[in-house]
Coordinates of C-alpha atoms and ligand atoms in Angstrom, one line a residue:
M205 CA -14.0 -10.7 -10.6
I206 CA -10.3 -11.7 -9.1
R207 CA -9.7 -13.4 -6.2
F208 CA -6.2 -14.4 -4.9
I209 CA -5.1 -17.0 -1.6
A210 CA -1.9 -17.6 -0.8
L211 CA -2.1 -21.1 0.3
G212 CA 2.3 -21.4 1.2
T213 CA 3.5 -18.3 2.7
G214 CA 6.8 -20.4 3.6
A215 CA 10.3 -20.9 2.4
T216 CA 12.5 -23.7 2.3
F217 CA 11.5 -25.7 5.7
P218 CA 7.5 -25.4 6.0
T219 CA 6.7 -24.3 9.4
E220 CA 3.8 -24.8 11.7
N221 CA 1.6 -22.2 10.5
R222 CA 3.6 -21.4 7.0
N223 CA 3.3 -23.8 3.9
H224 CA 5.3 -24.4 1.5
P225 CA 4.9 -21.3 -1.2
S226 CA 2.2 -22.3 -3.7
F227 CA -0.8 -19.4 -4.5
Y228 CA -4.0 -19.7 -5.6
F229 CA -5.4 -16.7 -8.6
E230 CA -8.5 -17.0 -9.5
Y231 CA -9.5 -14.6 -13.2
K232 CA -13.3 -14.5 -14.0
G233 CA -13.8 -18.6 -12.9
I234 CA -10.3 -19.9 -14.6
G235 CA -8.1 -21.0 -11.9
I236 CA -4.0 -20.3 -11.4
L237 CA -1.4 -21.6 -8.9
F238 CA 1.6 -20.5 -8.8
D239 CA 4.1 -22.5 -7.5
C240 CA 3.1 -25.9 -5.6
G241 CA 4.5 -27.4 -2.5
E242 CA 4.4 -29.8 -0.2
N243 CA 0.7 -30.5 1.3
T244 CA -0.7 -27.9 -1.5
Q245 CA -4.0 -30.0 -1.9
R246 CA -5.1 -29.8 2.2
Q247 CA -4.3 -26.0 1.9
F248 CA -6.6 -25.9 -1.3
R249 CA -9.0 -28.3 1.3
I250 CA -8.9 -26.1 3.9
A251 CA -9.2 -22.6 1.8
K252 CA -12.3 -24.3 0.6
L253 CA -11.0 -23.9 -3.2
S254 CA -11.7 -26.5 -5.8
P255 CA -8.6 -27.0 -8.1
T256 CA -10.7 -28.4 -10.5
K257 CA -11.6 -25.1 -11.4
L258 CA -7.7 -25.1 -12.2
R259 CA -6.3 -23.9 -15.6
Y260 CA -2.7 -22.8 -14.9
I261 CA -0.1 -24.1 -13.2
L262 CA 3.0 -21.7 -13.1
I263 CA 6.2 -23.4 -12.1
T264 CA 9.5 -21.1 -11.3
H265 CA 11.7 -23.7 -10.4
W266 CA 12.6 -26.9 -9.3
H267 CA 13.1 -26.5 -6.1
G268 CA 11.2 -29.0 -3.8
D269 CA 9.6 -26.3 -1.4
H270 CA 7.4 -24.9 -5.4
V271 CA 7.1 -29.0 -7.1
L272 CA 7.1 -31.0 -4.2
G273 CA 3.3 -31.0 -4.2
L274 CA 2.8 -31.6 -8.3
P275 CA 2.6 -35.0 -8.1
G276 CA -0.5 -35.4 -6.0
L277 CA -2.0 -32.6 -7.3
L278 CA -1.9 -34.6 -10.4
F279 CA -3.4 -37.1 -9.6
N280 CA -6.5 -36.4 -7.3
L281 CA -7.5 -34.0 -10.1
A282 CA -7.8 -37.9 -12.3
N283 CA -9.4 -39.0 -9.1
L284 CA -11.9 -36.0 -9.6
E285 CA -12.7 -36.6 -13.0
Y286 CA -11.2 -33.4 -13.8
N287 CA -11.9 -32.8 -17.6
K288 CA -10.7 -29.5 -18.5
R289 CA -7.7 -29.1 -20.3
L290 CA -4.8 -28.5 -17.7
G291 CA -1.4 -26.3 -18.6
I292 CA 1.9 -26.6 -16.4
I293 CA 4.1 -23.9 -17.9
L294 CA 7.8 -24.7 -16.5
P295 CA 11.2 -23.6 -17.0
K296 CA 13.2 -25.0 -19.9
G297 CA 14.4 -28.6 -19.4
Y298 CA 12.3 -29.9 -17.0
K299 CA 9.2 -31.6 -19.0
D300 CA 10.5 -34.3 -19.3
R301 CA 11.4 -34.6 -15.2
L302 CA 7.5 -34.2 -15.1
L303 CA 6.5 -36.6 -17.1
E304 CA 8.8 -39.0 -16.0
L305 CA 7.4 -38.7 -12.6
I306 CA 3.6 -39.3 -13.8
K307 CA 5.8 -42.4 -15.0
I308 CA 6.8 -43.0 -11.8
Y309 CA 4.2 -42.8 -9.5
E310 CA 1.6 -44.1 -12.1
I311 CA -0.5 -41.2 -12.2
P312 CA -3.8 -42.0 -14.2
I313 CA -3.3 -38.5 -16.5
D314 CA -7.1 -39.3 -18.1
Y315 CA -7.4 -35.5 -19.0
D316 CA -5.6 -33.3 -21.2
L317 CA -2.1 -31.9 -20.0
D318 CA 0.1 -29.2 -21.6
I319 CA 3.6 -29.7 -20.1
I320 CA 5.7 -25.7 -21.7
E321 CA 8.5 -25.1 -21.0
V322 CA 9.7 -21.6 -21.4
E323 CA 12.1 -20.9 -24.7
K324 CA 12.7 -18.0 -23.4
D325 CA 11.1 -14.2 -21.5
G326 CA 7.8 -12.9 -23.2
I327 CA 4.4 -14.6 -23.1
V328 CA 3.5 -17.3 -22.0
I329 CA -0.3 -17.2 -22.5
D330 CA -2.4 -15.5 -23.9
E331 CA -6.2 -15.6 -23.4
K332 CA -8.6 -13.1 -25.1
E333 CA -8.8 -10.9 -21.5
F334 CA -5.4 -11.8 -20.5
Y335 CA -2.3 -13.3 -20.6
I336 CA 1.1 -14.1 -18.5
N337 CA 4.8 -13.4 -19.0
A338 CA 7.0 -14.9 -17.9
M339 CA 11.4 -13.5 -17.2
Y340 CA 14.2 -16.6 -15.5
V341 CA 15.6 -14.4 -13.2
K342 CA 18.9 -15.5 -10.9
H343 CA 18.6 -17.7 -9.2
S344 CA 20.5 -21.1 -8.0
V345 CA 18.7 -23.4 -10.6
P346 CA 17.2 -22.2 -13.8
T347 CA 14.1 -19.8 -12.9
L348 CA 11.1 -17.8 -13.7
A349 CA 9.2 -14.6 -11.9
Y350 CA 5.7 -14.4 -13.7
Y351 CA 3.1 -11.6 -13.8
F352 CA -0.8 -12.0 -14.7
K353 CA -1.7 -9.1 -16.7
Q354 CA -5.1 -8.8 -17.5
K355 CA -5.5 -6.9 -21.1
D356 CA -6.1 -3.4 -21.7
Y357 CA -9.7 -1.8 -22.7
W358 CA -11.3 1.1 -24.8
R359 CA -14.6 2.1 -22.3
L360 CA -16.8 4.6 -24.3
Y361 CA -18.9 6.8 -22.2
N362 CA -22.7 6.5 -23.2
S363 CA -23.2 10.0 -23.0
K364 CA -20.7 11.1 -25.6
L365 CA -22.2 7.9 -28.2
K366 CA -25.5 9.1 -27.6
E367 CA -24.1 12.4 -28.8
Y368 CA -22.5 11.3 -31.3
G369 CA -25.7 9.6 -32.6
L370 CA -23.3 6.0 -32.0
Y371 CA -24.9 4.2 -29.1
G372 CA -26.3 0.7 -29.7
K373 CA -24.6 0.7 -32.9
H374 CA -22.5 -2.2 -32.6
G375 CA -21.1 -3.2 -35.4
L376 CA -19.9 0.2 -35.6
L377 CA -18.5 0.5 -32.4
T378 CA -16.2 -2.9 -32.9
H379 CA -15.1 -1.3 -35.8
L380 CA -13.6 2.2 -33.8
K381 CA -12.4 -0.4 -31.2
E382 CA -10.2 -1.5 -33.6
K383 CA -9.7 0.8 -35.8
N384 CA -9.5 3.6 -32.8
E385 CA -11.3 5.5 -36.1
I386 CA -14.2 5.7 -38.0
E387 CA -16.3 7.9 -40.5
Y388 CA -19.6 8.8 -39.2
R389 CA -22.6 10.7 -41.3
G390 CA -19.3 12.5 -42.6
K391 CA -17.6 13.2 -39.9
K392 CA -14.6 11.8 -38.5
I393 CA -14.4 10.3 -34.8
K394 CA -11.5 9.1 -33.0
I395 CA -12.2 6.9 -30.1
E396 CA -10.1 9.1 -27.5
E397 CA -13.4 11.3 -28.2
V398 CA -15.9 9.1 -26.5
G399 CA -14.0 6.7 -24.2
Y400 CA -10.8 6.5 -21.7
I401 CA -8.2 3.1 -21.7
K402 CA -9.4 1.2 -18.8
K403 CA -5.9 0.2 -17.4
G404 CA -6.2 -3.9 -17.1
F405 CA -4.9 -5.5 -13.3
K406 CA -1.8 -6.4 -13.1
F407 CA -0.3 -9.0 -10.6
T408 CA 3.2 -10.2 -10.5
Y409 CA 4.5 -12.9 -9.1
I410 CA 8.7 -13.4 -8.1
T411 CA 10.8 -15.9 -5.5
D412 CA 13.7 -17.1 -5.6
T413 CA 16.1 -15.4 -7.1
L414 CA 19.2 -11.9 -7.0
Y415 CA 18.2 -9.0 -7.1
F416 CA 18.9 -7.4 -10.2
N417 CA 17.6 -4.4 -11.7
R418 CA 15.3 -5.5 -14.7
L419 CA 13.1 -6.9 -12.3
I420 CA 12.2 -3.9 -11.4
D421 CA 10.7 -3.6 -15.8
F422 CA 9.0 -6.4 -15.4
A423 CA 7.6 -5.5 -11.3
R424 CA 6.7 -2.1 -13.4
D425 CA 2.9 -0.7 -12.3
S426 CA 1.2 -3.8 -10.7
D427 CA -1.3 -3.4 -8.6
I428 CA 0.4 -6.4 -6.9
L429 CA 3.5 -7.6 -6.1
V430 CA 4.2 -10.5 -3.9
I431 CA 8.3 -11.1 -3.3
E432 CA 10.2 -12.9 -2.0
S433 CA 12.5 -11.7 1.7
T434 CA 13.7 -14.6 2.1
Y435 CA 16.5 -12.4 4.6
I436 CA 15.5 -9.5 6.8
G437 CA 18.5 -7.1 7.0
D438 CA 21.1 -9.7 5.4
P439 CA 21.7 -8.4 2.3
E440 CA 24.8 -11.1 1.9
K441 CA 23.4 -14.0 3.9
A442 CA 20.7 -13.3 1.2
K443 CA 23.0 -13.0 -1.9
E444 CA 24.6 -16.2 -0.6
H445 CA 21.8 -18.0 -1.0
F446 CA 20.4 -16.5 -4.6
H447 CA 17.9 -14.6 -2.7
M448 CA 16.9 -11.0 -2.2
D449 CA 17.0 -9.4 1.8
F450 CA 13.5 -7.2 2.6
S451 CA 15.7 -4.1 1.4
E452 CA 16.0 -5.4 -2.2
A453 CA 12.4 -6.6 -2.5
Y454 CA 11.5 -2.8 -1.3
K455 CA 13.8 -1.2 -3.9
V456 CA 11.8 -3.8 -6.1
F457 CA 8.7 -2.2 -5.3
K458 CA 9.7 1.5 -5.0
N459 CA 11.0 1.6 -8.2
S460 CA 8.6 0.4 -10.5
N461 CA 5.6 2.1 -9.1
S462 CA 3.8 -1.0 -8.2
N463 CA 0.8 -0.1 -5.7
I464 CA 0.8 -3.1 -3.1
M465 CA 3.8 -5.5 -1.7
L466 CA 2.7 -8.8 -0.2
V467 CA 6.1 -10.2 1.7
T468 CA 6.8 -14.0 0.5
H469 CA 9.5 -16.7 2.1
V470 CA 10.5 -15.6 4.1
S471 CA 12.9 -18.1 5.5
Q472 CA 11.7 -20.3 9.0
R473 CA 15.9 -18.2 10.9
Y474 CA 12.7 -15.7 11.4
E475 CA 9.7 -18.0 12.6
E476 CA 9.6 -16.8 16.3
Y477 CA 10.1 -12.9 15.1
L478 CA 7.2 -12.4 12.2
D479 CA 5.1 -11.2 14.0
T480 CA 7.8 -8.3 14.6
I481 CA 8.6 -8.5 11.3
E482 CA 4.9 -7.5 10.3
Q483 CA 4.8 -4.8 11.8
R484 CA 8.1 -3.3 11.0
V485 CA 7.5 -3.9 7.2
Q486 CA 4.0 -2.5 8.0
T487 CA 5.8 0.8 8.3
Y488 CA 5.9 0.7 4.5
D489 CA 3.1 2.6 2.5
G490 CA 1.5 -0.3 0.5
V491 CA 3.4 -3.8 2.4
Y492 CA 2.3 -6.6 4.1
L493 CA 3.5 -9.3 5.3
I494 CA 1.4 -12.3 4.3
R495 CA 0.3 -15.5 6.2
D496 CA -1.5 -18.9 5.0
F497 CA -4.6 -18.4 4.4
D498 CA -4.3 -14.2 3.8
K499 CA -6.7 -13.5 0.5
F500 CA -7.5 -10.0 -1.8
W501 CA -10.4 -9.7 -4.0
F502 CA -11.0 -6.9 -6.3
E503 CA -14.6 -6.1 -7.7
K504 CA -16.0 -3.2 -9.0
N505 CA -12.6 -0.8 -8.4
I506 CA -11.9 -1.8 -4.9
I507 CA -8.9 -4.4 -3.6
T508 CA -10.4 -5.7 -0.2
L509 CA -7.0 -7.7 1.3
E510 CA -7.9 -9.7 4.4
L511 CA -4.8 -11.0 6.1
Q512 CA -4.8 -12.1 9.4
G513 CA -8.7 -11.7 9.7
K514 CA -7.6 -7.5 9.6
T515 CA -9.3 -6.5 6.7
V516 CA -7.5 -3.0 4.2
K517 CA -9.4 -1.6 1.0
Y518 CA -7.9 0.0 -1.7
L519 CA -10.0 1.9 -3.9
R520 CA -8.4 1.3 -7.9
D521 CA -8.6 4.3 -10.5
E522 CA -9.5 2.3 -13.9
K523 CA -7.8 5.1 -15.9
S524 CA -4.3 5.2 -14.2
G525 CA -4.2 2.1 -12.2
K526 CA -3.7 3.5 -9.1
N527 CA -4.6 2.2 -6.0
I528 CA -5.5 4.3 -2.9
K529 CA -5.9 3.1 0.3
I530 CA -9.1 3.9 2.0
Ligands
ZN894 ZN1 12.0 -21.8 -2.2
ZN895 ZN1 14.6 -21.7 -4.6

């Protein structure tokens, strides 16, 4: 099961209802935090989540709104007798700063801490069932976008396996999955004759960047795309401040063939108009504004979004990776 909770959907200035950026994502019990703005720990408590589930913290960049919560979180992980190995992924050049902070705050790290600087675009975490890819984007300081991708895998039809006499023959089936072809009872069997590829879930997080074309390839075929729209209807201002306007974020969504777009990091200047913005963005298919504590979960081919208490469901076709609203 995959689940996600937005812990902070604000931008530079937290507001009464929107915290600094921070997003909790969980895959089969493995917790992954995207950014860690100020007050993230309290958001964890309100969301009734335990930070001890965390295995990775992915930091987009070293601007306060995205990192100010990090020392506090590391401090309390020690107090919570955290005993896993924690991986922190950062843009190049920031490892020393983090180590310095740990020293300055005298944080008693007694767990395995693995701080990794991203040298170049590509896979930064490679686990058995998923990987995480990072790409440098265009902001005023070195900044990364990330995506989580569940690895594609072969699903075999039981009926076909029975037909070919392969049902229950685990050794042979492992071999078939590795080689895509086996010889059995004097006959060649290709894997596509007995199964299909199940497309793995893709979750993409893009924030604090100018619009540029490569964002489209990076977000390609996302099930869920969380993307910044710091500005609404003001692409000139967005450019000036190294951010995106909603129209640009939407372009990334549309052209990348992604399924669901969740808009975040909307500037506090629009705070009193958020309800109007929410209605406006929802006129686009698959587009939603997210606020703190909004969530989604993915189970048995259904993606359920819970946004401000309202529920929306999508049925996911595992062969095509397409999501259809139900
Ligand atoms: Zn920011
Ligand atoms: Zn920034």
